[in-house]
CSV table of C-alpha atoms in Angstrom, one decimal:
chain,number,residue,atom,x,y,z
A,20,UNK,CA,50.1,20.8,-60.0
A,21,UNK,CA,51.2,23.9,-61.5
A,22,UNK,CA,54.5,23.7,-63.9
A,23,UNK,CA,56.7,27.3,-63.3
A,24,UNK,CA,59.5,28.6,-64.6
A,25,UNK,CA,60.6,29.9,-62.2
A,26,UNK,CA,64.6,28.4,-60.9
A,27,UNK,CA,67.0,28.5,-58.5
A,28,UNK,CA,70.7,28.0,-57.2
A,29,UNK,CA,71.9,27.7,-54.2
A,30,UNK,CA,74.7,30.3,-53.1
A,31,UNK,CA,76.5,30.6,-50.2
A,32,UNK,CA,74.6,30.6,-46.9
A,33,UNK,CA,72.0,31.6,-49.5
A,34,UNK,CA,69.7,31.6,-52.5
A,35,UNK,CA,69.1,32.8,-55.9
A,36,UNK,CA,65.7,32.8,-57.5
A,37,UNK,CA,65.1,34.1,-61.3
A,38,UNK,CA,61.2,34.6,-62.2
A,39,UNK,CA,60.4,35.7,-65.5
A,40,UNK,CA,60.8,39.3,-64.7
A,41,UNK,CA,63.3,39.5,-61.7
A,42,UNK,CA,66.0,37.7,-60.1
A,43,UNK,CA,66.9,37.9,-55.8
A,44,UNK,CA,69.0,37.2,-54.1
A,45,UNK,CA,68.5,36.4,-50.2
A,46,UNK,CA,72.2,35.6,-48.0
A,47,UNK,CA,71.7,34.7,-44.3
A,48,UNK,CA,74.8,36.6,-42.9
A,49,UNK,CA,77.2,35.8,-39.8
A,50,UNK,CA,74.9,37.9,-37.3
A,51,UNK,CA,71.3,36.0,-38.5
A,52,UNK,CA,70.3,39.4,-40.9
A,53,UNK,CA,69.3,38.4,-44.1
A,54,UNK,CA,70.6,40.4,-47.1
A,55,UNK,CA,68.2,40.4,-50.1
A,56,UNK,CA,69.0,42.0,-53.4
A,57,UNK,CA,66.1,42.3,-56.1
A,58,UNK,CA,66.9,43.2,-59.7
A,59,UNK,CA,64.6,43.3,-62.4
A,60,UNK,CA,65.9,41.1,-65.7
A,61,UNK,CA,66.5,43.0,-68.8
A,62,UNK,CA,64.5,41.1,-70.9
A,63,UNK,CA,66.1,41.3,-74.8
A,64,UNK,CA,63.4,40.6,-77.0
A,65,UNK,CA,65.4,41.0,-79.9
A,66,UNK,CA,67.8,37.9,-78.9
A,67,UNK,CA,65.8,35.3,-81.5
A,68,UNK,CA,68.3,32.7,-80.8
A,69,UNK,CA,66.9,32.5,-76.8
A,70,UNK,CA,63.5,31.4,-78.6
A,71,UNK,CA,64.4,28.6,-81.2
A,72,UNK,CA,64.3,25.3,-79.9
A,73,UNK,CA,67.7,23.5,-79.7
A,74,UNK,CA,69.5,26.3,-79.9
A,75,UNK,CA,68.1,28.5,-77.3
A,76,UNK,CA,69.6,25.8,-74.5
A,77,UNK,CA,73.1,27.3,-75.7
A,78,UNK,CA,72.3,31.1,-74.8
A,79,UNK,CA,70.1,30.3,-71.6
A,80,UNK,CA,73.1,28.0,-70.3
A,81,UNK,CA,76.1,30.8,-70.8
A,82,UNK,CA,73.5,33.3,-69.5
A,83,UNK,CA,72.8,31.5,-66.5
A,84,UNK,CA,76.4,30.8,-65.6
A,85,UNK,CA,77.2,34.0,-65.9
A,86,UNK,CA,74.6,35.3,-63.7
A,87,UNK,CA,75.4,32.0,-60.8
A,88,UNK,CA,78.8,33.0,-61.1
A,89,UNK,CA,78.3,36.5,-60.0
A,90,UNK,CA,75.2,35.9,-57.3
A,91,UNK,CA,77.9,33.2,-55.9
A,92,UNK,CA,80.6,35.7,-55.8
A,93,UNK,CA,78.4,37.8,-53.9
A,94,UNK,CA,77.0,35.5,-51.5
A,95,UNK,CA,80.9,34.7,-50.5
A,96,UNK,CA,81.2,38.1,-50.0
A,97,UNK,CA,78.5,38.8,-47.8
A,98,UNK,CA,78.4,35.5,-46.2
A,99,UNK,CA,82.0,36.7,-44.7
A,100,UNK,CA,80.8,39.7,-42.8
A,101,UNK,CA,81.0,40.3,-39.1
A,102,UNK,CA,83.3,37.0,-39.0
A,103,UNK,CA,86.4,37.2,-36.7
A,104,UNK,CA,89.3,38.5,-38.9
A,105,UNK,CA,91.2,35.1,-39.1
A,106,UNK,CA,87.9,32.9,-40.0
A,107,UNK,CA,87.2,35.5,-42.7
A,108,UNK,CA,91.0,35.1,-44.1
A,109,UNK,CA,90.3,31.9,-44.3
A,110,UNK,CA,87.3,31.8,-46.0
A,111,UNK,CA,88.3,34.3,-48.3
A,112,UNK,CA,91.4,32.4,-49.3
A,113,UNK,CA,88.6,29.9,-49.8
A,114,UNK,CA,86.7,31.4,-52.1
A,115,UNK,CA,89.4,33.8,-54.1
A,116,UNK,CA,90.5,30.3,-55.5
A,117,UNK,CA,87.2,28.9,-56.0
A,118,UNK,CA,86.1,31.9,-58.3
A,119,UNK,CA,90.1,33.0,-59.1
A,120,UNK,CA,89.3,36.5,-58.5
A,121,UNK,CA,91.8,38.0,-56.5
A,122,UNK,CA,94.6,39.5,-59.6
A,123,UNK,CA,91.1,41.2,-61.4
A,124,UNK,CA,89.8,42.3,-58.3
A,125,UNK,CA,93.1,44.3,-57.6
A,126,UNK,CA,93.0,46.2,-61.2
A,127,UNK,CA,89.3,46.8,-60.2
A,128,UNK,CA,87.8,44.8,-63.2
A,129,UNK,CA,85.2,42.4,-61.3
A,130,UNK,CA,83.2,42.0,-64.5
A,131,UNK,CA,86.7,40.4,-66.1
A,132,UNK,CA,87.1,38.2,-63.0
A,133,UNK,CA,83.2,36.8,-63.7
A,134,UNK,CA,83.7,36.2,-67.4
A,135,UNK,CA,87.6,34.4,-66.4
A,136,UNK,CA,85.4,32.4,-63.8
A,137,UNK,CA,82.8,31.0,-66.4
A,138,UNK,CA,85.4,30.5,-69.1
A,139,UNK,CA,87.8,28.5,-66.2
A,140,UNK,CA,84.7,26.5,-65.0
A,141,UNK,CA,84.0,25.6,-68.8
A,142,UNK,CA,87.7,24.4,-69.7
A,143,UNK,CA,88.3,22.4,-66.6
A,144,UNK,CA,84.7,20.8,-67.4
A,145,UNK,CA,85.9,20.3,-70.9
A,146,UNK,CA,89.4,18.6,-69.7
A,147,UNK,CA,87.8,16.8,-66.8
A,148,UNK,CA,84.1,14.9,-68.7
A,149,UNK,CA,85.7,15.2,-72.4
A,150,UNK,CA,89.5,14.8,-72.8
A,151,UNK,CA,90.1,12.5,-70.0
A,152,UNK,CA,87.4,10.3,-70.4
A,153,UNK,CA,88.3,10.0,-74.6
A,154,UNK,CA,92.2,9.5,-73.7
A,155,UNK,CA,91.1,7.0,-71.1
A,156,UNK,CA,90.1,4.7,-73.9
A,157,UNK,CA,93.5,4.3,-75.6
A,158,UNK,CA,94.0,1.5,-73.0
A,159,UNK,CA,92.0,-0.3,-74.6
A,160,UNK,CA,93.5,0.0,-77.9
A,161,UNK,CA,95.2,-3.9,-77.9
A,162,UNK,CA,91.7,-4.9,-77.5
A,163,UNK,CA,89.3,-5.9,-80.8
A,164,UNK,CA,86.9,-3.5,-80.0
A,165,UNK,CA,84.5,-1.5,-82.5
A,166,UNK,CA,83.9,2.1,-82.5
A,167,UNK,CA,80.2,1.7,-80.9
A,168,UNK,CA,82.2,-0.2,-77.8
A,169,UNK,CA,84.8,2.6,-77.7
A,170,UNK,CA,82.6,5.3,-77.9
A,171,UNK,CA,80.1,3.3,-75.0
A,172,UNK,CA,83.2,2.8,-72.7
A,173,UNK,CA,84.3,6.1,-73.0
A,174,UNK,CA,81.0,7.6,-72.1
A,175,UNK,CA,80.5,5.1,-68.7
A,176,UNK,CA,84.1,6.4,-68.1
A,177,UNK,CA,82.8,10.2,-68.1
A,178,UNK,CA,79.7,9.0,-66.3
A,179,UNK,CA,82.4,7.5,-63.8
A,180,UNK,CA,83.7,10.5,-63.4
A,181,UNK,CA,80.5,13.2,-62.7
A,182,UNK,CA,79.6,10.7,-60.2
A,183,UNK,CA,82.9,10.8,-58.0
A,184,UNK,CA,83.2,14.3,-59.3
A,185,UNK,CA,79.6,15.1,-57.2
A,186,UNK,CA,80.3,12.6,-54.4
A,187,UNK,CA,84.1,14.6,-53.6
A,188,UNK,CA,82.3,17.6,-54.1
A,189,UNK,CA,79.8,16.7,-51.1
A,190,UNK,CA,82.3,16.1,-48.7
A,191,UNK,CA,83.4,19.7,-48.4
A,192,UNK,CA,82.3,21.6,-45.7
A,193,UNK,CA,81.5,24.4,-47.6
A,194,UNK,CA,80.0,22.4,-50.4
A,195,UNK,CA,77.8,20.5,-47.6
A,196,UNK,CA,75.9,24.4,-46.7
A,197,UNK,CA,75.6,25.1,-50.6
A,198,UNK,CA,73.7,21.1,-51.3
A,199,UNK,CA,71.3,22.0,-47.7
A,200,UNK,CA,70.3,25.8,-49.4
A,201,UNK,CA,70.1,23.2,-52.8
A,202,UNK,CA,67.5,21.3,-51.0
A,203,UNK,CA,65.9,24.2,-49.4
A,204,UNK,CA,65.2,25.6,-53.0
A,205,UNK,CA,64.1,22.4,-54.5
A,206,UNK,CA,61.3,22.0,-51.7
A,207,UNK,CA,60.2,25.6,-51.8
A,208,UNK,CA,59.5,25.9,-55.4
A,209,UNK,CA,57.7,22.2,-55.1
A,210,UNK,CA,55.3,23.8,-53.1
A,211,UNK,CA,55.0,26.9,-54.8
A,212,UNK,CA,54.0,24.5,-57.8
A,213,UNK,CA,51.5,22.6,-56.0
A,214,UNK,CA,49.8,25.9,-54.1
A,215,UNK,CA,50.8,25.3,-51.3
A,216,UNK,CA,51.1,28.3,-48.7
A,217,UNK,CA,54.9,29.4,-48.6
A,218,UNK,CA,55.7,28.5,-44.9
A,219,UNK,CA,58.4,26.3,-43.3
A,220,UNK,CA,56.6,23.7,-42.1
A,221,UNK,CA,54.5,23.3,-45.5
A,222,UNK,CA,57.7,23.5,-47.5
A,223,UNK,CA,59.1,20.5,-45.1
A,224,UNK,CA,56.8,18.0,-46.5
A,225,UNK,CA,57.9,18.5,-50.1
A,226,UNK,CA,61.3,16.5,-51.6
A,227,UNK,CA,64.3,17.8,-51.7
A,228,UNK,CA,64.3,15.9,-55.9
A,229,UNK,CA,62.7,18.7,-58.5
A,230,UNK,CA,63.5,17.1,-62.4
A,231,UNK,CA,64.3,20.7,-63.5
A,232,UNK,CA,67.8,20.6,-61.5
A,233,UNK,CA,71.0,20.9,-63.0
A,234,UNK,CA,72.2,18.2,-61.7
A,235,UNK,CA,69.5,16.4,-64.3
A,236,UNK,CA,70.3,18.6,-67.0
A,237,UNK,CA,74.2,17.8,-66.6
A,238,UNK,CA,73.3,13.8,-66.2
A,239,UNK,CA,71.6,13.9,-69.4
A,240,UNK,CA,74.0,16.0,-71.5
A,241,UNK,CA,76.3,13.2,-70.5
A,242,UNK,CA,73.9,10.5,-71.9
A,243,UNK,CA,73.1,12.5,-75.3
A,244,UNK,CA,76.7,12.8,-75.5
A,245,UNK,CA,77.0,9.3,-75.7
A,246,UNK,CA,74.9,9.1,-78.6
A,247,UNK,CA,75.7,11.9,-80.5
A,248,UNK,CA,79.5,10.6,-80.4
A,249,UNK,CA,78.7,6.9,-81.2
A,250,UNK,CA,77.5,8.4,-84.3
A,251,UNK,CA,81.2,11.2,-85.1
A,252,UNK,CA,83.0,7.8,-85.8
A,253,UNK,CA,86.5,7.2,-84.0
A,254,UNK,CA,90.1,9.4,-84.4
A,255,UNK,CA,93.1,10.3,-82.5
A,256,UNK,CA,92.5,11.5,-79.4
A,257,UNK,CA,92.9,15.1,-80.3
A,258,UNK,CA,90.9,15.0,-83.0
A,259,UNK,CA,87.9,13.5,-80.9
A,260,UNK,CA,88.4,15.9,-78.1
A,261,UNK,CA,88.5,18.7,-80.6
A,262,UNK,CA,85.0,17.1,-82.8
A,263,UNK,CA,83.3,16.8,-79.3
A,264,UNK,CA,83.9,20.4,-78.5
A,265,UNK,CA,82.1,21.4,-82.1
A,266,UNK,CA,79.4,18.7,-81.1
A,267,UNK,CA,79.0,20.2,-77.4
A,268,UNK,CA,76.5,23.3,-78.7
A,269,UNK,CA,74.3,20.4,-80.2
A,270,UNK,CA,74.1,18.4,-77.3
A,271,UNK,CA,73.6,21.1,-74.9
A,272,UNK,CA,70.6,22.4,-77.1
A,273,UNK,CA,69.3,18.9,-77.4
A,274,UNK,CA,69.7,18.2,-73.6
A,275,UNK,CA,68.0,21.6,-72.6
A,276,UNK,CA,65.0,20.5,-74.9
A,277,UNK,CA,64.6,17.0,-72.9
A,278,UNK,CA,65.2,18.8,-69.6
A,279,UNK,CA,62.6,21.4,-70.4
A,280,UNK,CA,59.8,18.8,-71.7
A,281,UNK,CA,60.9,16.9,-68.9
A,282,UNK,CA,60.6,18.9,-66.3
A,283,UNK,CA,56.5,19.9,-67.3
A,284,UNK,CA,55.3,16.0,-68.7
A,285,UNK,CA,53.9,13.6,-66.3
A,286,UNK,CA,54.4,10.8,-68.8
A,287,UNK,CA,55.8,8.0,-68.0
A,288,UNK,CA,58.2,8.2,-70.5
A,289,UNK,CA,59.8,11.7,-68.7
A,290,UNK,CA,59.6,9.9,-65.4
A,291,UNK,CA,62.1,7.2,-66.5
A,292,UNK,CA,64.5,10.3,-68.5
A,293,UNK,CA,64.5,12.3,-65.4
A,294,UNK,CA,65.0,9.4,-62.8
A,295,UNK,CA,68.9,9.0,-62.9
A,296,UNK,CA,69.2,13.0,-62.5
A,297,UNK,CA,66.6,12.9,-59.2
A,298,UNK,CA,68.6,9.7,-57.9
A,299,UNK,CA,72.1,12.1,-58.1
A,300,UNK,CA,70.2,14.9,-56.6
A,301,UNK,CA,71.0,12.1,-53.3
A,302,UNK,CA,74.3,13.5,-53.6
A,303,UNK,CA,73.9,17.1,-54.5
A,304,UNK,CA,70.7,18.2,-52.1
A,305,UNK,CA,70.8,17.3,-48.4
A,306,UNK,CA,67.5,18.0,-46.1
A,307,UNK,CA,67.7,21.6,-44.8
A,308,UNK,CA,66.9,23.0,-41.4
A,309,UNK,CA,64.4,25.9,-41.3
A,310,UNK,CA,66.6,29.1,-41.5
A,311,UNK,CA,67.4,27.7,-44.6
A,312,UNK,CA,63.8,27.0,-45.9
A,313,UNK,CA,63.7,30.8,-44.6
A,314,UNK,CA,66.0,32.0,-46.7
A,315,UNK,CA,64.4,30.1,-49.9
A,316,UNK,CA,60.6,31.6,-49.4
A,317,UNK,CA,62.4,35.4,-48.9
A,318,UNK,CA,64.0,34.5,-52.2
A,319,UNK,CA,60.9,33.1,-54.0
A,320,UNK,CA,58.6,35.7,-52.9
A,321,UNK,CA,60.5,38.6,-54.7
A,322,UNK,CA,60.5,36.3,-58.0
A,323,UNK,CA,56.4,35.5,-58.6
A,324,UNK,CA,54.9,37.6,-60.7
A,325,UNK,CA,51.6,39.3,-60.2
A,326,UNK,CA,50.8,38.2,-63.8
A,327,UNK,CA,50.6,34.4,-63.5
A,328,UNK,CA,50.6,33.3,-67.2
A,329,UNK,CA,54.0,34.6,-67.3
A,330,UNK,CA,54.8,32.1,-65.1
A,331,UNK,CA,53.7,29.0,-66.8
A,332,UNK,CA,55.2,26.4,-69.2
């Protein structure tokens, strides 16, 4: 089984794939078209950061954001075509809050409305897995508890949290499309990797669980989190939020490390690291139906390189 580096997100009645030399995008639109968008990556060799270990995680993550914001802004956009005028209202509506783009689309700055997007996502993420879960242990403060069982129950609490977070998340309608195109990228890249030829009813056999998810990557920032802030000791509440947000670069470079040696080790070791991510993956892929599995080998094929090695761990 061959270990790529190639990835994927799923979009809005759609997918993007990012090889090591391009990125597409493929949308199924309202009429059954498919809209495909190919760029080729500007590569910047000079960025040494993007190849030291545990720090590189940082730049990658940020870059990637930036880059799923924008392919999902698009795929909202295009997913709305040739819809009847009120169903596209309403899906705008939709997705103008989602991405809180409306005001910067007005004063024509969509790059702005990207960067606001990203920085939103990260502070809600911040207020939602960090400060809640570190206040939430102040109810416990009558209790004889030691900072190690502090810091442990305020990591199950963010835990807690992601969990419901997902399973909330899943019950959207919306959100139900994006976790079927999830699957239907999972299962096409799984049988890229093992050679198989890129048709639907190949891809079908292949699980909709691929350790190199972000789902995975997010379950086990979490976990490192939990260890990393066992050992920062215990403060007021502000000052832990505040010392987690310094220690957040380190655990995402730390996590990106595991999720990358992870993702190409059969050991049995990286089996049981990457086991609670595929389990959540329950929640955050769903079986797709074959337009969808269409839709992921359009957006594979543009990705794969003629020159293999690139393409390998």
């Amino acid at each position: 089984m061959k270990k790529t580096t190639i990835g994927g997100m799923a979009l809005i009645e759609g997918i993007m794939m990012k090889g090591p030399k391009k990125i597409s995008i493929v949308i199924r639109k309202p009429n059954g078209e498919l809209y495909k968008e190919v760029k080729d990556l500007s590569v910047d060799d000079t960025n040494k950061f993007k190849k030291i270990p545990f720090i590189r995680g940082i730049f990658i993550l940020f870059e990637q954001m930036f880059l799923g914001t924008k392919a999902l802004m698009k795929s909202a956009d295009i997913a709305m075509q040739d819809l009847p005028q009120e169903e596209r209202e309403k899906q705008k509506d939709f997705f103008d809050r989602l991405f809180e783009k409306k005001f910067f689309q007005k004063i024509g700055i969509s790059d702005i409305a990207i960067y606001f997007s990203v920085i939103l996502s990260v502070i809600l993420g911040i207020l939602l897995f960090f400060y809640i879960p570190t206040w939430s242990v102040e109810i416990f403060k009558k209790f004889n508890i030691n900072n190690f069982g502090k810091n442990m129950i305020e990591g199950i609490v963010r835990v807690i949290v992601f969990i419901f977070y997902l399973f909330f998340a899943s019950q959207m309608k919306e959100i139900k499309r994006v976790f079927e195109y999830h699957g239907a990228e999972h299962k096409t890249i799984f049988a890229y990797e093992n050679g198989s030829e890129l048709t639907v009813q190949n891809i079908k056999k292949f699980s909709t669980h691929h350790p190199r998810c972000g789902t995975s990557f997010l379950f086990i920032v979490i976990i490192i989190s939990i260890i990393v802030f066992t050992l920062s000791g215990w403060q007021s509440v502000l000052i832990r939020t505040i010392l987690r947000l310094l220690l957040l670069p380190i655990i995402v470079g730390i996590s990106y490390e595991i999720i990358r040696w992870a993702g190409k080790s059969e050991s049995l070791l990286a089996k049981i690291v990457s086991y609670p991510g595929l389990w959540l993956q329950n929640i955050t892929t769903r079986e797709p139906d074959e337009k969808q599995i269409e839709v992921a080998i359009e957006a594979l094929k543009e990705v794969i390189p003629e020159d293999k090695s690139l393409d390998e761990w």
